[in-house]
Coordinates of C-alpha atoms and ligand atoms in Angstrom, one line a residue:
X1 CA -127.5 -78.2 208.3
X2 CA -125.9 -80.1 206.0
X3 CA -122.4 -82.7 207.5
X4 CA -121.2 -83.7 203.7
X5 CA -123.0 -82.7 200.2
X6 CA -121.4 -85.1 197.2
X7 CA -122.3 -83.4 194.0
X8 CA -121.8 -85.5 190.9
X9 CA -119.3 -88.0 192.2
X10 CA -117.7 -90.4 189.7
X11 CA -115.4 -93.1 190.3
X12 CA -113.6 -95.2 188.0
X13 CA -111.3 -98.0 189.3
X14 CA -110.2 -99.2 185.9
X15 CA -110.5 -95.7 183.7
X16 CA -113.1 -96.8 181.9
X17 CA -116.3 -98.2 183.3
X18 CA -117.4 -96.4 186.3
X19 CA -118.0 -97.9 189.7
X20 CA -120.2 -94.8 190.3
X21 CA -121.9 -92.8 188.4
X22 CA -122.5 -89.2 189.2
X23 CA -123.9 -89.7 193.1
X24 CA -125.5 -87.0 194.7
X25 CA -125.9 -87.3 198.1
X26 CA -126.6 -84.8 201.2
X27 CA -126.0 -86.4 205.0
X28 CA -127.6 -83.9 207.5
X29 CA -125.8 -83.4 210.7
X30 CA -128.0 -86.4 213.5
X31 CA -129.2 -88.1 210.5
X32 CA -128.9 -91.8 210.0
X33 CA -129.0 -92.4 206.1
X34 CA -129.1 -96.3 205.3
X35 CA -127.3 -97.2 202.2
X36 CA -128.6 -100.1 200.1
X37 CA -128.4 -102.2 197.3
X38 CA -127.2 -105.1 195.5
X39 CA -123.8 -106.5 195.9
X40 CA -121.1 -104.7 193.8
X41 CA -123.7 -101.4 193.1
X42 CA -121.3 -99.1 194.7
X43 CA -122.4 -98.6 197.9
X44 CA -118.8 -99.2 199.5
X45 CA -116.8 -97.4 196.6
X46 CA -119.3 -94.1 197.5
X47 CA -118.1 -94.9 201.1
X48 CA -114.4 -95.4 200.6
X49 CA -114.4 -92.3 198.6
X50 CA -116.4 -90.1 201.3
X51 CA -113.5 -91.4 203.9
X52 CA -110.5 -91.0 201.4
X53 CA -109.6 -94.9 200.9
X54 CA -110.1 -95.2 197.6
X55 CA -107.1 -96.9 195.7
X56 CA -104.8 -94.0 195.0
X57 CA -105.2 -95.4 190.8
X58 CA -109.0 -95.0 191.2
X59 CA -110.4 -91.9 189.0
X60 CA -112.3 -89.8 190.9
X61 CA -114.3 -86.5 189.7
X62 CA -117.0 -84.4 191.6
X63 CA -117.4 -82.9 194.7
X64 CA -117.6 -83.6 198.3
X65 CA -118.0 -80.8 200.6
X66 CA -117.6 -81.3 204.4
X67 CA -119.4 -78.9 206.7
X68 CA -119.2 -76.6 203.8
X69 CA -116.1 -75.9 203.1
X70 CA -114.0 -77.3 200.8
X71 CA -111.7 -79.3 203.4
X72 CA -111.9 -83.2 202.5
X73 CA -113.1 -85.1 205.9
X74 CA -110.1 -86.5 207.9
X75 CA -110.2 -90.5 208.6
X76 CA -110.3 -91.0 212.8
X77 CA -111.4 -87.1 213.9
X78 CA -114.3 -86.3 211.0
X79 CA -115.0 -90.2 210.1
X80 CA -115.1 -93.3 212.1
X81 CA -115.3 -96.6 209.7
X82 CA -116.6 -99.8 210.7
X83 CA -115.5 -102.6 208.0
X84 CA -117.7 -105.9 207.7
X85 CA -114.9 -107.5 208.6
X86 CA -113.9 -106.9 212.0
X87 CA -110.2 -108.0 211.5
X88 CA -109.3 -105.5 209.0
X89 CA -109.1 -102.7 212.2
X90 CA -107.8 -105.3 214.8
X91 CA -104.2 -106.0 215.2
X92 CA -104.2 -110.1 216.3
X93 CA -101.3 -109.7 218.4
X94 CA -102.3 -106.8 220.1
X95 CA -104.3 -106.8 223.2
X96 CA -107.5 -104.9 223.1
X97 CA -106.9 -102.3 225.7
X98 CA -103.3 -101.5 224.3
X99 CA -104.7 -101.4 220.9
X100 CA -107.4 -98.8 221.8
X101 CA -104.6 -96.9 223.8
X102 CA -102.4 -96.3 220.8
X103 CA -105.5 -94.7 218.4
X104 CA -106.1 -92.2 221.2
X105 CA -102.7 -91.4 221.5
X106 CA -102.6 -91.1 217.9
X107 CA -105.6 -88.7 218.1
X108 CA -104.3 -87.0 221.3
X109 CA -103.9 -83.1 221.0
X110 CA -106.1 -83.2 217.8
X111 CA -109.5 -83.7 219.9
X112 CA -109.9 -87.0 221.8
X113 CA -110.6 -86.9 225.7
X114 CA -112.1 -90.5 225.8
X115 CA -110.1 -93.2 227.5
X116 CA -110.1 -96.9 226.7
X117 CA -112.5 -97.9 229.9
X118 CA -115.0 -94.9 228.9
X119 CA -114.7 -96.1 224.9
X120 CA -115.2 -100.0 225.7
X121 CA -117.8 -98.7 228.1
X122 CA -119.7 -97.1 225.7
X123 CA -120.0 -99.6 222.8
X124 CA -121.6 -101.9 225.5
X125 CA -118.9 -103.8 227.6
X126 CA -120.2 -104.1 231.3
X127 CA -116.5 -104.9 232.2
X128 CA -114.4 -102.8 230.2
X129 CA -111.1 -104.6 231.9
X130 CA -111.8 -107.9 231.0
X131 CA -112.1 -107.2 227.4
X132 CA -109.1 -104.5 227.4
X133 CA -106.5 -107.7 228.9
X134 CA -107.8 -109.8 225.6
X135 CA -106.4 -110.3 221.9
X136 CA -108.8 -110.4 219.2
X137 CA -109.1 -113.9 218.9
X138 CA -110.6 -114.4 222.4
X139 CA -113.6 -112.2 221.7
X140 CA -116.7 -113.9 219.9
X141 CA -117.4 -112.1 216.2
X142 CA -119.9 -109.4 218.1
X143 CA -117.7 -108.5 220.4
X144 CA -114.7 -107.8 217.9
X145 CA -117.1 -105.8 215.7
X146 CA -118.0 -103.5 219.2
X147 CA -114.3 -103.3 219.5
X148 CA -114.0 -102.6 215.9
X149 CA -116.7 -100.0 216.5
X150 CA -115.1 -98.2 219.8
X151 CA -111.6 -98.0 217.1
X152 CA -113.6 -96.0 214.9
X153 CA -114.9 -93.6 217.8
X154 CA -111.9 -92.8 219.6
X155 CA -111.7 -89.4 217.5
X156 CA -115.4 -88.6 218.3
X157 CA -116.5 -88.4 214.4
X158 CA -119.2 -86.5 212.9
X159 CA -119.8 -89.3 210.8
X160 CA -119.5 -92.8 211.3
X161 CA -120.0 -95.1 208.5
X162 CA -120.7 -98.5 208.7
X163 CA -120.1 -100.7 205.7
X164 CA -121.9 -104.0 205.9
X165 CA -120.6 -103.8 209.7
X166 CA -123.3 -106.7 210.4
X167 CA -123.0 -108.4 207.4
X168 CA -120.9 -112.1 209.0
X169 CA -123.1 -112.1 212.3
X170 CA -126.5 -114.3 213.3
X171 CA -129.0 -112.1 213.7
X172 CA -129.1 -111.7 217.5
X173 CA -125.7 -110.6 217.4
X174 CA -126.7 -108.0 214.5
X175 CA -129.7 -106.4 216.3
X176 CA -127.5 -106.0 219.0
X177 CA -124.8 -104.1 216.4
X178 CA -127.6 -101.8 215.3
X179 CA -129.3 -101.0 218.5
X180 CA -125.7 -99.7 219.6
X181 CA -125.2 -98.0 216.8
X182 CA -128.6 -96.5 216.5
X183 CA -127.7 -95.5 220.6
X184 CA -124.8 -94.2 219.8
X185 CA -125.3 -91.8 216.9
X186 CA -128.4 -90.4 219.1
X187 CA -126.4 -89.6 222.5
X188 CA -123.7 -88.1 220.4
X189 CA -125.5 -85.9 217.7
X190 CA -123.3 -87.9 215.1
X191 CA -124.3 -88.8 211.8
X192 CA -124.9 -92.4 210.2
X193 CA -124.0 -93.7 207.1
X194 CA -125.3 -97.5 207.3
X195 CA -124.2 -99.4 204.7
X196 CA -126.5 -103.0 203.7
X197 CA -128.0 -105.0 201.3
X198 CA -130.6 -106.0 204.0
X199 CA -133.9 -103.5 203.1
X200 CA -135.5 -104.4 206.4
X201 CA -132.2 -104.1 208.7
X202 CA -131.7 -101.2 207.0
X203 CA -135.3 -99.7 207.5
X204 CA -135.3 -100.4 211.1
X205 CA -132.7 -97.6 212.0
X206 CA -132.4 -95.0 209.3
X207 CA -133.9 -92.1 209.1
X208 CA -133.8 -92.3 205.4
X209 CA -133.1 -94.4 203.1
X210 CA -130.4 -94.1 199.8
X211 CA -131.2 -97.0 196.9
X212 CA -128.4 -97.6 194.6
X213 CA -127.5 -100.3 191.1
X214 CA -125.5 -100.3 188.6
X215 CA -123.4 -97.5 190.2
X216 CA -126.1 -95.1 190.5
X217 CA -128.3 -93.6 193.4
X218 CA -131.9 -94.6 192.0
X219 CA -134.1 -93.5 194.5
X220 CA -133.4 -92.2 198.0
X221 CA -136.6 -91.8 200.8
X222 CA -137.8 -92.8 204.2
X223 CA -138.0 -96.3 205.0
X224 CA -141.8 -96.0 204.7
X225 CA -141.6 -94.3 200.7
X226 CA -138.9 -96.7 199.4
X227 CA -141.0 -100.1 200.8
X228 CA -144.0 -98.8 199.5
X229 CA -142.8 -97.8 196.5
X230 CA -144.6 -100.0 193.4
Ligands
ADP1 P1 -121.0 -102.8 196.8 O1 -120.3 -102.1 198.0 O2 -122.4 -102.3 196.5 O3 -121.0 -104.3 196.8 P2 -118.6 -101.9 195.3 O4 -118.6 -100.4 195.5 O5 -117.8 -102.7 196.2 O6 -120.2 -102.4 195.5 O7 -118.3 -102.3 193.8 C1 -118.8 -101.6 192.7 C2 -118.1 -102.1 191.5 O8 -116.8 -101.7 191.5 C3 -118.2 -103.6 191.3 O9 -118.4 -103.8 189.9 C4 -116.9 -104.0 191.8 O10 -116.5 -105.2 191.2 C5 -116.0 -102.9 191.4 N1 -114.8 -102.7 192.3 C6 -114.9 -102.5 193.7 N2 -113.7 -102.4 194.2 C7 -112.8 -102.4 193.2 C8 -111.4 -102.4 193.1 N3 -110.6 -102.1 194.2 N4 -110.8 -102.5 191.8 C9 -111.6 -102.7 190.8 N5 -112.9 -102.8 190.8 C10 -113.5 -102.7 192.0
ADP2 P1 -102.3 -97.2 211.9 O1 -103.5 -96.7 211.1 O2 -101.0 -96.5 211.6 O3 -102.2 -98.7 212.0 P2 -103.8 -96.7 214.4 O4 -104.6 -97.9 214.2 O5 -103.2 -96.6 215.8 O6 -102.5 -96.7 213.4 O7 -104.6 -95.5 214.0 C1 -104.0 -94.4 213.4 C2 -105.1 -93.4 213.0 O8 -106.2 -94.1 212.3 C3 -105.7 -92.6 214.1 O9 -105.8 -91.3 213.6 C4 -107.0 -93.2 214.3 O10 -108.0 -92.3 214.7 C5 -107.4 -93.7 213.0 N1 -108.3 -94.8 213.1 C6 -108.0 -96.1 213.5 N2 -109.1 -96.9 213.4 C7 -110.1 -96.1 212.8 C8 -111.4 -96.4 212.4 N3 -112.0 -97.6 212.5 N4 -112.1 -95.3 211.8 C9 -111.5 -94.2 211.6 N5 -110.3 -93.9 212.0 C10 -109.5 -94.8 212.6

Protein backbone atom coordinates (compact mmCIF):
# COMPACT_ATOMS: atom_id res chain seq x y z
CA UNK A 1 0.00 0.00 0.00
CA UNK A 2 0.97 3.13 -0.76
CA UNK A 3 2.92 5.56 2.61
CA UNK A 4 2.91 9.11 0.40
CA UNK A 5 1.69 9.50 -3.42
CA UNK A 6 3.07 13.27 -4.77
CA UNK A 7 1.05 14.01 -7.80
CA UNK A 8 2.36 16.85 -9.87
CA UNK A 9 4.36 18.67 -7.33
CA UNK A 10 5.88 22.04 -8.26
CA UNK A 11 8.04 24.16 -6.36
CA UNK A 12 9.18 27.54 -7.05
CA UNK A 13 11.49 29.32 -4.57
CA UNK A 14 11.81 32.53 -6.50
CA UNK A 15 8.08 32.53 -8.46
CA UNK A 16 9.40 32.04 -11.51
CA UNK A 17 11.73 29.24 -12.41
CA UNK A 18 10.85 26.10 -10.70
CA UNK A 19 13.11 24.07 -8.52
CA UNK A 20 10.76 21.10 -9.42
CA UNK A 21 8.86 20.43 -11.91
CA UNK A 22 5.74 18.47 -11.74
CA UNK A 23 7.24 15.16 -9.53
CA UNK A 24 5.30 12.24 -9.36
CA UNK A 25 6.40 10.00 -6.96
CA UNK A 26 4.72 6.86 -4.99
CA UNK A 27 6.85 5.55 -1.59
CA UNK A 28 5.30 2.07 -0.75
CA UNK A 29 5.02 1.36 2.90
CA UNK A 30 8.85 -1.08 3.76
CA UNK A 31 10.23 0.37 0.66
CA UNK A 32 13.56 1.96 0.38
CA UNK A 33 13.51 4.39 -2.64
CA UNK A 34 17.06 5.99 -3.33
CA UNK A 35 16.92 9.41 -4.66
CA UNK A 36 19.54 10.61 -7.05
CA UNK A 37 20.99 13.08 -9.14
CA UNK A 38 23.17 15.89 -9.78
CA UNK A 39 23.79 18.60 -7.40
CA UNK A 40 21.04 21.28 -7.28
CA UNK A 41 18.39 18.88 -9.48
CA UNK A 42 15.95 18.98 -6.73
CA UNK A 43 16.27 16.10 -4.92
CA UNK A 44 16.35 17.98 -1.40
CA UNK A 45 13.66 20.66 -2.34
CA UNK A 46 11.24 17.28 -3.23
CA UNK A 47 12.37 16.25 0.28
CA UNK A 48 11.93 19.43 2.21
CA UNK A 49 8.56 19.72 0.64
CA UNK A 50 7.46 15.94 1.58
CA UNK A 51 8.54 16.96 5.37
CA UNK A 52 7.00 20.52 5.36
CA UNK A 53 10.40 22.63 5.52
CA UNK A 54 10.15 24.37 2.67
CA UNK A 55 10.69 28.28 3.04
CA UNK A 56 7.31 29.57 3.94
CA UNK A 57 7.94 32.15 0.42
CA UNK A 58 8.49 28.99 -1.62
CA UNK A 59 5.42 28.29 -4.28
CA UNK A 60 4.23 25.11 -3.95
CA UNK A 61 1.34 23.45 -6.13
CA UNK A 62 0.33 19.63 -6.33
CA UNK A 63 -0.41 17.01 -4.16
CA UNK A 64 0.99 14.94 -1.47
CA UNK A 65 -1.20 12.44 -0.03
CA UNK A 66 -0.07 10.58 3.26
CA UNK A 67 -1.54 7.12 3.92
CA UNK A 68 -4.32 8.33 1.74
CA UNK A 69 -5.85 10.88 3.20
CA UNK A 70 -5.40 14.24 2.67
CA UNK A 71 -3.58 14.93 6.12
CA UNK A 72 0.01 16.49 5.36
CA UNK A 73 2.83 14.17 7.19
CA UNK A 74 3.88 15.57 10.63
CA UNK A 75 7.77 16.28 11.11
CA UNK A 76 9.13 13.83 14.33
CA UNK A 77 5.84 11.21 14.55
CA UNK A 78 5.13 10.59 10.40
CA UNK A 79 8.85 11.74 9.24
CA UNK A 80 12.28 11.40 10.76
CA UNK A 81 15.02 13.70 8.77
CA UNK A 82 18.52 13.09 8.70
CA UNK A 83 20.50 16.29 7.28
CA UNK A 84 24.09 15.86 5.61
CA UNK A 85 25.14 17.85 8.11
CA UNK A 86 24.97 16.37 11.41
CA UNK A 87 25.06 19.74 13.31
CA UNK A 88 21.92 21.22 11.95
CA UNK A 89 19.86 18.61 14.60
CA UNK A 90 22.54 18.80 17.41
CA UNK A 91 22.44 21.36 20.01
CA UNK A 92 26.58 22.02 20.82
CA UNK A 93 25.91 22.71 24.24
CA UNK A 94 23.76 20.12 25.02
CA UNK A 95 24.80 16.77 26.10
CA UNK A 96 23.68 13.89 24.01
CA UNK A 97 21.58 12.01 26.38
CA UNK A 98 19.70 15.34 27.62
CA UNK A 99 19.24 16.26 24.07
CA UNK A 100 17.56 12.94 23.09
CA UNK A 101 15.50 13.20 26.44
CA UNK A 102 13.86 16.54 25.49
CA UNK A 103 12.53 15.13 21.68
CA UNK A 104 10.82 12.29 23.50
CA UNK A 105 9.34 14.42 25.86
CA UNK A 106 8.43 16.49 23.12
CA UNK A 107 6.80 13.48 21.41
CA UNK A 108 5.53 11.97 24.72
CA UNK A 109 1.63 11.33 24.75
CA UNK A 110 1.66 11.63 20.85
CA UNK A 111 3.26 8.00 20.34
CA UNK A 112 6.87 7.50 21.57
CA UNK A 113 7.65 4.64 24.13
CA UNK A 114 11.48 4.55 23.33
CA UNK A 115 13.98 5.81 25.85
CA UNK A 116 17.26 7.43 25.22
CA UNK A 117 19.39 3.98 26.18
CA UNK A 118 16.92 1.91 23.84
CA UNK A 119 17.25 4.85 20.93
CA UNK A 120 21.29 5.19 21.25
CA UNK A 121 21.06 1.35 21.43
CA UNK A 122 19.52 0.91 18.44
CA UNK A 123 21.41 3.19 15.97
CA UNK A 124 24.51 1.06 17.03
CA UNK A 125 26.14 2.37 20.38
CA UNK A 126 27.35 -0.71 22.39
CA UNK A 127 27.48 1.75 25.48
CA UNK A 128 24.64 3.86 25.21
CA UNK A 129 25.82 5.85 28.60
CA UNK A 130 29.02 6.86 27.44
CA UNK A 131 27.72 8.58 24.53
CA UNK A 132 24.47 9.98 26.33
CA UNK A 133 27.24 11.96 29.19
CA UNK A 134 28.86 13.62 25.77
CA UNK A 135 28.36 17.07 23.76
CA UNK A 136 28.46 16.85 20.19
CA UNK A 137 31.81 17.89 19.81
CA UNK A 138 33.34 14.86 21.53
CA UNK A 139 31.71 12.39 19.06
CA UNK A 140 33.76 11.61 15.73
CA UNK A 141 31.52 12.81 12.42
CA UNK A 142 29.89 9.06 12.31
CA UNK A 143 28.99 8.97 15.53
CA UNK A 144 27.10 12.46 15.45
CA UNK A 145 25.30 11.48 12.22
CA UNK A 146 24.00 8.06 14.42
CA UNK A 147 23.02 10.54 17.01
CA UNK A 148 21.61 12.71 14.31
CA UNK A 149 19.81 9.52 13.08
CA UNK A 150 18.44 8.22 16.67
CA UNK A 151 16.84 12.41 16.84
CA UNK A 152 14.98 11.59 13.85
CA UNK A 153 13.57 8.26 15.30
CA UNK A 154 12.52 9.08 18.59
CA UNK A 155 8.77 9.49 17.04
CA UNK A 156 9.03 6.04 15.43
CA UNK A 157 8.30 7.51 11.64
CA UNK A 158 6.89 5.85 8.84
CA UNK A 159 9.25 7.45 6.75
CA UNK A 160 12.62 8.41 7.33
CA UNK A 161 14.37 10.43 4.82
CA UNK A 162 17.91 10.84 4.50
CA UNK A 163 19.22 13.67 2.62
CA UNK A 164 22.91 13.25 1.61
CA UNK A 165 23.05 11.92 5.38
CA UNK A 166 26.63 10.32 4.17
CA UNK A 167 27.59 12.84 2.10
CA UNK A 168 30.95 14.55 4.62
CA UNK A 169 32.12 10.97 5.79
CA UNK A 170 35.11 8.48 4.48
CA UNK A 171 33.68 5.73 3.16
CA UNK A 172 34.10 3.23 6.03
CA UNK A 173 32.16 5.50 8.18
CA UNK A 174 29.44 5.70 5.25
CA UNK A 175 28.95 1.95 4.83
CA UNK A 176 28.56 1.86 8.27
CA UNK A 177 25.65 4.82 7.96
CA UNK A 178 23.84 2.78 5.31
CA UNK A 179 24.08 -0.71 6.71
CA UNK A 180 22.19 0.89 9.91
CA UNK A 181 19.90 2.48 8.02
CA UNK A 182 19.24 -0.33 5.58
CA UNK A 183 18.85 -2.43 9.41
CA UNK A 184 16.81 -0.19 10.64
CA UNK A 185 14.10 0.52 8.07
CA UNK A 186 13.85 -3.54 7.78
CA UNK A 187 13.32 -4.27 11.71
CA UNK A 188 10.83 -1.50 11.78
CA UNK A 189 8.68 -1.88 8.51
CA UNK A 190 9.52 1.88 7.88
CA UNK A 191 10.05 3.37 4.70
CA UNK A 192 13.32 4.96 3.12
CA UNK A 193 13.69 7.91 1.23
CA UNK A 194 17.73 7.95 0.57
CA UNK A 195 18.79 10.90 -0.79
CA UNK A 196 22.59 10.86 -2.95
CA UNK A 197 24.31 11.80 -5.84
CA UNK A 198 26.39 8.47 -5.33
CA UNK A 199 24.63 5.89 -8.15
CA UNK A 200 26.47 2.96 -6.59
CA UNK A 201 25.88 3.96 -2.74
CA UNK A 202 22.64 4.48 -3.64
CA UNK A 203 22.15 1.06 -5.63
CA UNK A 204 23.50 -0.92 -2.77
CA UNK A 205 20.36 -0.37 -0.43
CA UNK A 206 17.36 0.73 -2.36
CA UNK A 207 14.86 -1.09 -3.45
CA UNK A 208 14.36 1.27 -6.24
CA UNK A 209 15.74 3.82 -7.59
CA UNK A 210 14.17 7.63 -8.49
CA UNK A 211 16.57 9.71 -11.21
CA UNK A 212 16.15 13.30 -11.20
CA UNK A 213 17.80 16.81 -13.39
CA UNK A 214 16.92 19.83 -14.08
CA UNK A 215 14.05 19.60 -11.48
CA UNK A 216 12.42 16.75 -13.02
CA UNK A 217 12.07 12.93 -12.06
CA UNK A 218 13.54 11.31 -15.45
CA UNK A 219 13.50 7.95 -14.92
CA UNK A 220 12.72 5.96 -11.71
CA UNK A 221 13.61 1.75 -11.60
CA UNK A 222 15.49 -0.88 -9.69
CA UNK A 223 19.02 -0.41 -9.18
CA UNK A 224 19.63 -3.19 -11.80
CA UNK A 225 17.17 -1.06 -14.82
CA UNK A 226 18.53 2.33 -14.17
CA UNK A 227 22.61 0.99 -14.43
CA UNK A 228 21.76 -0.91 -17.26
CA UNK A 229 20.01 1.56 -18.84
CA UNK A 230 21.87 2.75 -22.37
P1 LIG B 1 19.75 19.04 -4.89
O1 LIG B 1 19.23 18.62 -3.56
O2 LIG B 1 19.52 18.02 -5.97
O3 LIG B 1 21.18 19.47 -4.84
P2 LIG B 1 18.09 21.39 -4.53
O4 LIG B 1 16.71 20.92 -4.37
O5 LIG B 1 18.85 21.78 -3.33
O6 LIG B 1 18.93 20.31 -5.38
O7 LIG B 1 18.10 22.64 -5.52
C1 LIG B 1 17.31 22.72 -6.71
C2 LIG B 1 17.40 24.13 -7.24
O8 LIG B 1 16.76 25.01 -6.34
C3 LIG B 1 18.82 24.65 -7.42
O9 LIG B 1 18.85 25.44 -8.57
C4 LIG B 1 19.03 25.48 -6.18
O10 LIG B 1 19.95 26.51 -6.41
C5 LIG B 1 17.64 26.03 -5.91
N1 LIG B 1 17.41 26.28 -4.46
C6 LIG B 1 17.52 25.37 -3.48
N2 LIG B 1 17.19 25.91 -2.28
C7 LIG B 1 16.86 27.19 -2.53
C8 LIG B 1 16.43 28.28 -1.71
N3 LIG B 1 16.24 28.14 -0.39
N4 LIG B 1 16.18 29.47 -2.33
C9 LIG B 1 16.34 29.61 -3.65
N5 LIG B 1 16.74 28.63 -4.48
C10 LIG B 1 17.00 27.44 -3.94
P1 LIG C 1 12.95 22.15 18.64
O1 LIG C 1 12.60 21.61 17.28
O2 LIG C 1 11.95 23.12 19.18
O3 LIG C 1 14.39 22.63 18.74
P2 LIG C 1 13.34 19.46 19.65
O4 LIG C 1 14.66 19.33 18.96
O5 LIG C 1 13.31 19.02 21.08
O6 LIG C 1 12.84 20.95 19.68
O7 LIG C 1 12.27 18.67 18.82
C1 LIG C 1 10.97 19.14 18.72
C2 LIG C 1 10.21 18.33 17.71
O8 LIG C 1 10.99 18.09 16.54
C3 LIG C 1 9.78 17.00 18.19
O9 LIG C 1 8.45 16.80 17.75
C4 LIG C 1 10.74 16.03 17.53
O10 LIG C 1 10.16 14.81 17.24
C5 LIG C 1 11.02 16.71 16.27
N1 LIG C 1 12.33 16.32 15.76
C6 LIG C 1 13.54 16.58 16.30
N2 LIG C 1 14.53 16.12 15.52
C7 LIG C 1 13.92 15.55 14.44
C8 LIG C 1 14.36 14.89 13.26
N3 LIG C 1 15.67 14.72 12.99
N4 LIG C 1 13.45 14.43 12.37
C9 LIG C 1 12.15 14.60 12.61
N5 LIG C 1 11.65 15.21 13.69
C10 LIG C 1 12.51 15.67 14.61
Amino acid sequence: TPLLEITKLTVSYDGTTPALHEANLTVAAGERVGLIGESGSGKSTLALAIAGLLPRTARVSGSIRWQQTDTVPRKGTDIGYVFQDPAGSLDPVMRIGAQLAEILRVLRGKQSQLDVPELLARVGFPDPEIIAARYPHQLSGGQKQRVAIACALAGQPRLLIADEATSALDTIVQAGIVRLLSRLTADTGSSLLFITHDLALASTLADRLVVMRNGRILEAGTPREIIEHP
